C-alpha angles and dihedrals in degrees: 000000000000111000118240116254113263091247092054092048090050091051091050091049092051091047092048091049092049092051091048089052089050091051091051090049092053095044099041110024096034102028100041110020104037091076093067089053098046096037097104093052095044090046093055096038102044111005100056092246093296114153089187091058091046091051091049091054090050089052090050090057092051093043090053089050090055092048089048091054090058093044092052090054089060098039092052090064089061105030135041117261089244090059092048091050092051091050090052093049092052091047091052091048092052090049092052092049093047092050092054092059101028108146095191142023090254093058091045089052090052090050093051091048090053088051090051092051091046092049092059094043091055101037099049096053094034100077094046092050090047094048090053089060097059139050115268092250090059099046095098092055090047090052088049090055090054090052090047089054089059092049092047091050091053090053089049091059090063091049090051090055091051092052099041100052152289116331088226090065106100091205092059091092090063092052091050091053090045092054090047089051091054091049090048092049092053090047092050091054091049093047095051092044103039113015116119112191135168109255096235088184114160115245109249115221124208091254095048092239093145089071091056089076088074092056120117092028091304095307092124089060091045091053091059089069117097106243094012094154097056089039091056092046091048093052094043091051090050093051092050098043098044094046089056090056094042092050101041113021095090091045088050095054094043101043103028103029098032097232118170122247089252091054092048091048090051091053091049092050092048089054090055093053092043091053091059096046093042092051091059094043097047092044090056090044091056089053091053103038104019133252095276095058092040093053092048091051093045094050092047093050093047093047093053093042092052090058091049087053086070088074121110091219113103091211094051092046091048091053091046092049091051091050092049094048096044092053098036105049093057094046095089089050092053091048090048091051089053091051092049092052093048101045139063129231088265097051105033100086096044092044094049091043092056091045091049090051092055090047092049095050092057090048090053096052098040098079092049093050092044092050092050091048092049092050092048094050097031088229140078093224093091090052092058092045089053089050091053092049092051089049089056089051089052090049091054090049090050090055087061093061111112119267125222134037124356114275130192118195107218124222122203115282097019131113133194114263112272119238113286111270111188115213138159111294113289 
């Protein structure tokens, strides 16, 4: 076979990368984070004004994401990561479409659960497919671009609302989901027609030992990673601490510090912009200094910034919020880059699935613990202090990650991933 010219290969790589970023945007920004934005409208339009019902639907989305993480760990031993990603994208698209026409809370819950499953099925394969497109010394930046795509998608949701109608219109949430469905449909067509991805299919031994890596919910694959215990603790601490800030920072500045709605909205918008810029910066930093040092720096910065967010000065809180967002949004990408460099094609999906499950559990319990703490102290200050303390715990765990060159602990029947060979979509 005649090899493609370098320029054509470069164009295909760029196109593949762009489509992967689009898939992550649909599955994560649209499928997982839109609900928080449209919750008031959906609550008043379909849920009878019940905040409890709205919270339950949000939990259903996250629970489905956790289940999806475990399912992906099993599917990836039988299918290529590209195939798993395509399945996730279609599942997310169906969920978005179903949400836009949901006639009842039950149907809306089903739609959100589909989005949760799709989010896991796209995000877990996405970084590995992206990493296979670039040189090892550029992987951190590539992971940062994926994280930036999520942040950009979240900003896009607000722009959709501004274009589609008045925020007081309780049916606006349906139109937002409908537009996201159309975008997802177009992207699905493009992905199936144009996406070139490395196969990243695990080698299957005669004894089927490759599949053993998915045993124990993927923990066998996770245990092949050098430093898997501190890595898991680091990621779990991040999920818990950041969710406390994400859930209660705006409430803190409104209720405790007396900020106006305009000031709170400005802080929220600045966090969105900072998440995109920070994702690119921290990704490049991990390429230059390594994931271990980058995680230590990110946790330290976020811990200090969280304490500064206790200030009653809008300027100080805005700076703190920017620091938190710019160091938090890229953290999953840095962790993912570490996993990629310390796993094989056979163990990556199961290892990352198990790690994602631990991360998701802490995200699920954080709002409940934070809410109880806020009620007990009649203030949100203790919630932010707890977040900072957990960040410090995560920092300590990050210092226990191994130094030196990347190491992957092999398990019987596995082989390192072969060099990326781009071919027409499989």
